[in-house]
């Protein structure tokens, strides 16, 4: 289990990097040391534009990412996006906690999620 000293050490390196091109990768490195994860993506949501992919892991199998489909419109149905924009809730959530009843029958699931390769996600 990560210790407070590990977290503090990471923050001491991360905070000066805020606003630099290195920040997203440094943030991911910190998170990976503190929490196990297989895939990491950082998206920015400008108020009046499509999302921007700030950071993503290239698939290990060399396959294609489905993020292009996501940022062109699927994000509008994403439970994380809806929780933040519609419900005004902020924090870290698991997809299974945000997904509506019948998620696997939803347009979002059919048009994007079932093809993205994720089993569960948090954001």
CSV table of N, CA and C in Angstrom, one decimal:
chain,number,residue,atom,x,y,z
A,1,UNK,N,0.8,-1.2,0.0
A,1,UNK,CA,0.0,0.0,0.0
A,1,UNK,C,0.9,1.2,0.0
A,2,UNK,N,0.6,2.2,-0.8
A,2,UNK,CA,1.3,3.4,-0.9
A,2,UNK,C,1.3,4.2,0.4
A,3,UNK,N,2.4,4.8,0.7
A,3,UNK,CA,2.5,5.5,2.0
A,3,UNK,C,2.3,7.0,1.7
A,4,UNK,N,2.1,7.7,2.8
A,4,UNK,CA,2.0,9.2,2.7
A,4,UNK,C,3.3,9.8,2.1
A,5,UNK,N,4.4,9.2,2.5
A,5,UNK,CA,5.7,9.8,2.0
A,5,UNK,C,5.8,9.6,0.5
A,6,UNK,N,5.4,8.4,0.0
A,6,UNK,CA,5.4,8.2,-1.5
A,6,UNK,C,4.5,9.3,-2.2
A,7,UNK,N,3.3,9.5,-1.7
A,7,UNK,CA,2.4,10.4,-2.2
A,7,UNK,C,3.0,11.8,-2.2
A,8,UNK,N,3.6,12.2,-1.1
A,8,UNK,CA,4.2,13.5,-0.9
A,8,UNK,C,5.4,13.7,-1.8
A,9,UNK,N,6.2,12.7,-2.0
A,9,UNK,CA,7.3,12.8,-2.9
A,9,UNK,C,6.9,13.0,-4.3
A,10,UNK,N,5.8,12.3,-4.7
A,10,UNK,CA,5.3,12.5,-6.1
A,10,UNK,C,4.7,13.9,-6.2
A,11,UNK,N,4.0,14.4,-5.3
A,11,UNK,CA,3.4,15.7,-5.4
A,11,UNK,C,4.5,16.8,-5.5
A,12,UNK,N,5.6,16.6,-4.7
A,12,UNK,CA,6.7,17.6,-4.8
A,12,UNK,C,7.3,17.7,-6.1
A,13,UNK,N,7.3,16.6,-6.9
A,13,UNK,CA,7.8,16.6,-8.3
A,13,UNK,C,6.7,17.1,-9.3
A,14,UNK,N,5.5,16.7,-9.0
A,14,UNK,CA,4.3,17.0,-9.9
A,14,UNK,C,3.9,18.4,-9.9
A,15,UNK,N,3.8,19.0,-8.8
A,15,UNK,CA,3.2,20.4,-8.7
A,15,UNK,C,4.0,21.4,-9.5
A,16,UNK,N,5.4,21.4,-9.5
A,16,UNK,CA,6.1,22.3,-10.3
A,16,UNK,C,5.9,22.1,-11.8
A,17,UNK,N,5.4,20.9,-12.2
A,17,UNK,CA,5.2,20.6,-13.6
A,17,UNK,C,3.8,21.0,-14.1
A,18,UNK,N,2.9,21.5,-13.3
A,18,UNK,CA,1.6,21.8,-13.7
A,18,UNK,C,1.7,22.9,-14.9
A,19,UNK,N,1.0,22.6,-15.9
A,19,UNK,CA,1.0,23.5,-17.1
A,19,UNK,C,2.1,23.2,-18.1
A,20,UNK,N,2.9,22.2,-17.8
A,20,UNK,CA,3.9,21.9,-18.8
A,20,UNK,C,3.5,20.7,-19.6
A,21,UNK,N,4.2,20.4,-20.7
A,21,UNK,CA,3.9,19.3,-21.6
A,21,UNK,C,4.2,17.9,-20.9
A,22,UNK,N,5.0,18.0,-19.9
A,22,UNK,CA,5.4,16.8,-19.1
A,22,UNK,C,4.4,16.4,-18.1
A,23,UNK,N,3.5,17.3,-17.7
A,23,UNK,CA,2.6,17.1,-16.6
A,23,UNK,C,1.7,15.8,-16.7
A,24,UNK,N,1.0,15.6,-17.9
A,24,UNK,CA,0.1,14.4,-18.0
A,24,UNK,C,0.9,13.1,-17.8
A,25,UNK,N,2.0,13.0,-18.4
A,25,UNK,CA,2.8,11.7,-18.2
A,25,UNK,C,3.3,11.5,-16.8
A,26,UNK,N,3.7,12.6,-16.1
A,26,UNK,CA,4.1,12.6,-14.7
A,26,UNK,C,2.9,12.2,-13.8
A,27,UNK,N,1.8,12.8,-14.1
A,27,UNK,CA,0.6,12.4,-13.3
A,27,UNK,C,0.3,10.9,-13.4
A,28,UNK,N,0.3,10.4,-14.7
A,28,UNK,CA,0.1,9.0,-14.9
A,28,UNK,C,1.1,8.1,-14.2
A,29,UNK,N,2.3,8.5,-14.2
A,29,UNK,CA,3.4,7.8,-13.5
A,29,UNK,C,3.1,7.7,-12.0
A,30,UNK,N,2.6,8.8,-11.4
A,30,UNK,CA,2.3,8.9,-10.0
A,30,UNK,C,1.1,8.0,-9.7
A,31,UNK,N,0.1,8.1,-10.5
A,31,UNK,CA,-1.1,7.2,-10.3
A,31,UNK,C,-0.8,5.7,-10.4
A,32,UNK,N,0.1,5.4,-11.4
A,32,UNK,CA,0.4,4.0,-11.5
A,32,UNK,C,1.2,3.4,-10.4
A,33,UNK,N,2.0,4.3,-9.7
A,33,UNK,CA,2.8,3.8,-8.6
A,33,UNK,C,1.8,3.7,-7.4
A,34,UNK,N,0.8,4.5,-7.3
A,34,UNK,CA,-0.1,4.5,-6.1
A,34,UNK,C,-1.3,3.5,-6.3
A,35,UNK,N,-1.7,3.3,-7.5
A,35,UNK,CA,-2.9,2.4,-7.8
A,35,UNK,C,-2.7,1.6,-9.0
A,36,UNK,N,-3.0,0.3,-8.9
A,36,UNK,CA,-2.8,-0.6,-10.1
A,36,UNK,C,-3.8,-0.2,-11.2
A,37,UNK,N,-3.3,-0.1,-12.5
A,37,UNK,CA,-4.2,0.2,-13.6
A,37,UNK,C,-3.5,-0.4,-14.9
A,38,UNK,N,-4.4,-0.7,-15.8
A,38,UNK,CA,-3.9,-1.3,-17.1
A,38,UNK,C,-3.9,-0.3,-18.2
A,39,UNK,N,-4.7,0.8,-18.1
A,39,UNK,CA,-4.8,1.7,-19.2
A,39,UNK,C,-5.1,3.1,-18.6
A,40,UNK,N,-4.5,4.1,-19.2
A,40,UNK,CA,-4.7,5.4,-18.7
A,40,UNK,C,-5.0,6.4,-19.8
A,41,UNK,N,-6.0,7.2,-19.7
A,41,UNK,CA,-6.4,8.2,-20.6
A,41,UNK,C,-6.7,9.5,-19.9
A,42,UNK,N,-6.2,10.6,-20.4
A,42,UNK,CA,-6.6,11.9,-19.8
A,42,UNK,C,-7.3,12.7,-20.9
A,43,UNK,N,-8.5,13.1,-20.7
A,43,UNK,CA,-9.3,13.9,-21.6
A,43,UNK,C,-9.5,15.3,-21.0
A,44,UNK,N,-9.5,16.3,-21.8
A,44,UNK,CA,-9.9,17.7,-21.4
A,44,UNK,C,-11.2,18.0,-22.1
A,45,UNK,N,-12.1,18.6,-21.4
A,45,UNK,CA,-13.4,18.9,-22.0
A,45,UNK,C,-13.6,20.4,-22.0
A,46,UNK,N,-13.2,21.1,-23.1
A,46,UNK,CA,-13.4,22.5,-23.2
A,46,UNK,C,-14.9,22.8,-23.2
A,47,UNK,N,-15.3,24.0,-22.7
A,47,UNK,CA,-16.7,24.3,-22.5
A,47,UNK,C,-17.4,24.3,-23.9
A,48,UNK,N,-16.8,24.7,-24.9
A,48,UNK,CA,-17.5,24.9,-26.2
A,48,UNK,C,-16.9,24.2,-27.4
A,49,UNK,N,-16.2,23.1,-27.1
A,49,UNK,CA,-15.5,22.4,-28.2
A,49,UNK,C,-15.5,20.9,-27.8
A,50,UNK,N,-15.1,20.1,-28.8
A,50,UNK,CA,-15.0,18.6,-28.6
A,50,UNK,C,-13.8,18.3,-27.6
A,51,UNK,N,-13.9,17.2,-26.9
A,51,UNK,CA,-12.8,16.8,-26.0
A,51,UNK,C,-11.5,16.7,-26.7
A,52,UNK,N,-10.5,17.0,-25.9
A,52,UNK,CA,-9.1,16.9,-26.4
A,52,UNK,C,-8.4,15.7,-25.6
A,53,UNK,N,-7.8,14.8,-26.4
A,53,UNK,CA,-7.0,13.7,-25.8
A,53,UNK,C,-5.7,14.3,-25.3
A,54,UNK,N,-5.5,14.4,-24.1
A,54,UNK,CA,-4.3,15.0,-23.5
A,54,UNK,C,-3.2,13.9,-23.3
A,55,UNK,N,-3.7,12.6,-23.0
A,55,UNK,CA,-2.8,11.5,-22.8
A,55,UNK,C,-3.5,10.2,-23.0
A,56,UNK,N,-2.9,9.3,-23.6
A,56,UNK,CA,-3.5,7.9,-23.7
A,56,UNK,C,-2.4,6.9,-23.9
A,57,UNK,N,-2.7,5.7,-23.4
A,57,UNK,CA,-1.7,4.6,-23.6
A,57,UNK,C,-2.0,3.9,-24.9
A,58,UNK,N,-1.0,3.7,-25.7
A,58,UNK,CA,-1.1,3.0,-27.0
A,58,UNK,C,-1.4,1.5,-26.6
A,59,UNK,N,-2.4,0.9,-27.2
A,59,UNK,CA,-2.8,-0.5,-26.9
A,59,UNK,C,-1.6,-1.4,-27.1
A,60,UNK,N,-1.4,-2.3,-26.1
A,60,UNK,CA,-0.2,-3.2,-26.0
A,60,UNK,C,-0.2,-4.1,-27.2
A,61,UNK,N,-1.4,-4.5,-27.7
A,61,UNK,CA,-1.5,-5.5,-28.8
A,61,UNK,C,-1.3,-4.8,-30.1
A,62,UNK,N,-1.0,-3.5,-30.1
A,62,UNK,CA,-0.8,-2.8,-31.4
A,62,UNK,C,-2.1,-2.4,-32.1
A,63,UNK,N,-3.2,-2.8,-31.5
A,63,UNK,CA,-4.5,-2.4,-32.1
A,63,UNK,C,-4.8,-0.9,-32.1
A,64,UNK,N,-5.9,-0.6,-32.7
A,64,UNK,CA,-6.3,0.8,-32.8
A,64,UNK,C,-7.1,1.2,-31.5
A,65,UNK,N,-6.9,2.5,-31.2
A,65,UNK,CA,-7.7,3.1,-30.1
A,65,UNK,C,-9.1,3.5,-30.7
A,66,UNK,N,-10.1,3.4,-29.8
A,66,UNK,CA,-11.4,3.9,-30.2
A,66,UNK,C,-11.7,5.3,-29.7
A,67,UNK,N,-10.7,6.0,-29.2
A,67,UNK,CA,-10.9,7.3,-28.7
A,67,UNK,C,-11.4,8.3,-29.7
A,68,UNK,N,-11.0,8.1,-31.0
A,68,UNK,CA,-11.5,9.0,-32.0
A,68,UNK,C,-13.0,9.0,-32.1
A,69,UNK,N,-13.6,7.9,-32.0
A,69,UNK,CA,-15.0,7.8,-32.0
A,69,UNK,C,-15.6,8.4,-30.8
A,70,UNK,N,-15.0,8.2,-29.6
A,70,UNK,CA,-15.4,8.8,-28.4
A,70,UNK,C,-15.4,10.3,-28.5
A,71,UNK,N,-14.3,11.0,-28.9
A,71,UNK,CA,-14.3,12.4,-28.9
A,71,UNK,C,-15.1,13.1,-30.0
A,72,UNK,N,-15.5,12.3,-31.0
A,72,UNK,CA,-16.4,12.9,-32.0
A,72,UNK,C,-17.8,12.9,-31.7
A,73,UNK,N,-18.2,12.3,-30.5
A,73,UNK,CA,-19.6,12.3,-30.1
A,73,UNK,C,-20.1,11.4,-29.1
A,74,UNK,N,-19.4,10.2,-29.0
A,74,UNK,CA,-19.9,9.2,-28.0
A,74,UNK,C,-19.8,9.7,-26.6
A,75,UNK,N,-18.9,10.7,-26.3
A,75,UNK,CA,-18.7,11.2,-25.0
A,75,UNK,C,-20.0,11.9,-24.5
A,76,UNK,N,-20.8,12.3,-25.3
A,76,UNK,CA,-22.1,13.0,-24.9
A,76,UNK,C,-23.0,12.1,-24.2
A,77,UNK,N,-22.8,10.7,-24.3
A,77,UNK,CA,-23.6,9.7,-23.6
A,77,UNK,C,-22.8,9.0,-22.5
A,78,UNK,N,-21.6,9.4,-22.3
A,78,UNK,CA,-20.7,8.8,-21.3
A,78,UNK,C,-21.2,9.1,-19.9
A,79,UNK,N,-21.4,8.1,-19.1
A,79,UNK,CA,-21.9,8.3,-17.7
A,79,UNK,C,-21.0,9.2,-16.9
A,80,UNK,N,-19.6,9.2,-17.1
A,80,UNK,CA,-18.7,10.1,-16.4
A,80,UNK,C,-19.0,11.6,-16.8
A,81,UNK,N,-19.1,11.8,-18.1
A,81,UNK,CA,-19.4,13.1,-18.7
A,81,UNK,C,-20.7,13.6,-18.2
A,82,UNK,N,-21.8,12.8,-18.2
A,82,UNK,CA,-23.1,13.2,-17.7
A,82,UNK,C,-23.1,13.5,-16.2
A,83,UNK,N,-22.4,12.7,-15.5
A,83,UNK,CA,-22.3,13.0,-14.0
A,83,UNK,C,-21.7,14.3,-13.7
A,84,UNK,N,-20.7,14.7,-14.5
A,84,UNK,CA,-20.0,16.0,-14.2
A,84,UNK,C,-20.9,17.2,-14.8
A,85,UNK,N,-21.4,17.0,-16.0
A,85,UNK,CA,-22.0,18.2,-16.7
A,85,UNK,C,-23.5,18.3,-16.3
A,86,UNK,N,-24.2,17.2,-16.2
A,86,UNK,CA,-25.6,17.3,-15.9
A,86,UNK,C,-25.9,17.3,-14.4
A,87,UNK,N,-25.2,16.3,-13.7
A,87,UNK,CA,-25.5,16.2,-12.3
A,87,UNK,C,-24.6,17.0,-11.4
A,88,UNK,N,-23.6,17.6,-12.0
A,88,UNK,CA,-22.6,18.5,-11.3
A,88,UNK,C,-22.0,17.8,-10.1
A,89,UNK,N,-21.6,16.5,-10.3
A,89,UNK,CA,-20.9,15.7,-9.2
A,89,UNK,C,-19.5,15.6,-9.7
A,90,UNK,N,-18.6,15.8,-8.8
A,90,UNK,CA,-17.2,15.7,-9.1
A,90,UNK,C,-16.5,14.8,-8.1
A,91,UNK,N,-15.5,14.0,-8.6
A,91,UNK,CA,-14.8,13.1,-7.8
A,91,UNK,C,-14.3,11.9,-8.6
A,92,UNK,N,-13.9,10.9,-8.0
A,92,UNK,CA,-13.5,9.6,-8.7
A,92,UNK,C,-14.6,8.6,-8.5
A,93,UNK,N,-15.1,8.1,-9.6
A,93,UNK,CA,-16.2,7.1,-9.6
A,93,UNK,C,-15.9,5.9,-10.4
A,94,UNK,N,-16.5,4.8,-10.1
A,94,UNK,CA,-16.4,3.6,-10.9
A,94,UNK,C,-17.6,3.6,-11.9
A,95,UNK,N,-17.3,3.2,-13.1
A,95,UNK,CA,-18.4,3.2,-14.2
A,95,UNK,C,-19.6,2.4,-13.7
A,96,UNK,N,-19.4,1.3,-13.0
A,96,UNK,CA,-20.5,0.5,-12.6
A,96,UNK,C,-21.4,1.2,-11.6
A,97,UNK,N,-20.9,2.2,-10.9
A,97,UNK,CA,-21.7,3.0,-10.0
A,97,UNK,C,-22.4,4.1,-10.6
A,98,UNK,N,-22.0,4.5,-11.8
A,98,UNK,CA,-22.7,5.6,-12.6
A,98,UNK,C,-23.6,5.1,-13.7
A,99,UNK,N,-23.4,3.9,-14.1
A,99,UNK,CA,-24.1,3.4,-15.3
A,99,UNK,C,-25.6,3.2,-14.9
A,100,UNK,N,-26.5,3.6,-15.8
A,100,UNK,CA,-27.9,3.4,-15.6
A,100,UNK,C,-28.3,1.9,-15.7
A,101,UNK,N,-29.4,1.6,-15.2
A,101,UNK,CA,-30.0,0.3,-15.4
A,101,UNK,C,-30.1,0.0,-16.9
A,102,UNK,N,-29.8,-1.2,-17.4
A,102,UNK,CA,-29.8,-1.4,-18.8
A,102,UNK,C,-28.7,-0.9,-19.6
A,103,UNK,N,-27.6,-0.6,-18.9
A,103,UNK,CA,-26.4,0.0,-19.6
A,103,UNK,C,-26.0,-0.8,-20.8
A,104,UNK,N,-26.0,-2.1,-20.8
A,104,UNK,CA,-25.6,-2.9,-22.0
A,104,UNK,C,-26.6,-2.8,-23.1
A,105,UNK,N,-27.7,-2.2,-22.9
A,105,UNK,CA,-28.7,-2.0,-24.0
A,105,UNK,C,-28.7,-0.5,-24.4
A,106,UNK,N,-27.8,0.3,-23.8
A,106,UNK,CA,-27.8,1.7,-24.2
A,106,UNK,C,-27.1,2.0,-25.5
A,107,UNK,N,-27.5,3.2,-26.0
A,107,UNK,CA,-26.8,3.6,-27.3
A,107,UNK,C,-25.3,3.8,-27.1
A,108,UNK,N,-24.9,4.3,-25.9
A,108,UNK,CA,-23.5,4.5,-25.6
A,108,UNK,C,-22.8,3.2,-25.6
A,109,UNK,N,-23.3,2.2,-25.0
A,109,UNK,CA,-22.7,0.9,-25.0
A,109,UNK,C,-22.6,0.3,-26.4
A,110,UNK,N,-23.7,0.4,-27.1
A,110,UNK,CA,-23.7,-0.2,-28.5
A,110,UNK,C,-22.8,0.5,-29.4
A,111,UNK,N,-22.7,1.9,-29.3
A,111,UNK,CA,-22.0,2.7,-30.3
A,111,UNK,C,-20.5,2.8,-30.0
A,112,UNK,N,-20.1,2.6,-28.7
A,112,UNK,CA,-18.7,2.8,-28.3
A,112,UNK,C,-18.2,1.8,-27.3
A,113,UNK,N,-18.8,1.7,-26.2
A,113,UNK,CA,-18.2,1.1,-25.0
A,113,UNK,C,-17.9,-0.4,-25.3
A,114,UNK,N,-18.8,-1.1,-25.9
A,114,UNK,CA,-18.6,-2.6,-26.2
A,114,UNK,C,-17.4,-2.8,-27.1
A,115,UNK,N,-17.0,-1.8,-27.9
A,115,UNK,CA,-15.8,-2.0,-28.8
A,115,UNK,C,-14.5,-1.4,-28.3
A,116,UNK,N,-14.6,-0.7,-27.1
A,116,UNK,CA,-13.4,-0.1,-26.6
A,116,UNK,C,-12.4,-1.0,-25.9
A,117,UNK,N,-12.9,-2.2,-25.5
A,117,UNK,CA,-12.0,-3.1,-24.8
A,117,UNK,C,-12.0,-3.0,-23.3
A,118,UNK,N,-12.6,-2.0,-22.7
A,118,UNK,CA,-12.6,-1.9,-21.2
A,118,UNK,C,-13.5,-2.9,-20.6
A,119,UNK,N,-13.2,-3.3,-19.4
A,119,UNK,CA,-14.0,-4.2,-18.6
A,119,UNK,C,-14.7,-3.3,-17.5
A,120,UNK,N,-14.0,-2.4,-17.0
A,120,UNK,CA,-14.6,-1.4,-16.0
A,120,UNK,C,-13.6,-0.3,-16.0
A,121,UNK,N,-14.0,0.8,-15.6
A,121,UNK,CA,-13.2,2.0,-15.5
A,121,UNK,C,-13.5,2.9,-14.4
A,122,UNK,N,-12.6,3.8,-14.0
A,122,UNK,CA,-12.9,4.8,-13.0
A,122,UNK,C,-12.5,6.1,-13.6
A,123,UNK,N,-13.1,7.1,-13.1
A,123,UNK,CA,-12.7,8.5,-13.6
A,123,UNK,C,-13.3,9.5,-12.7
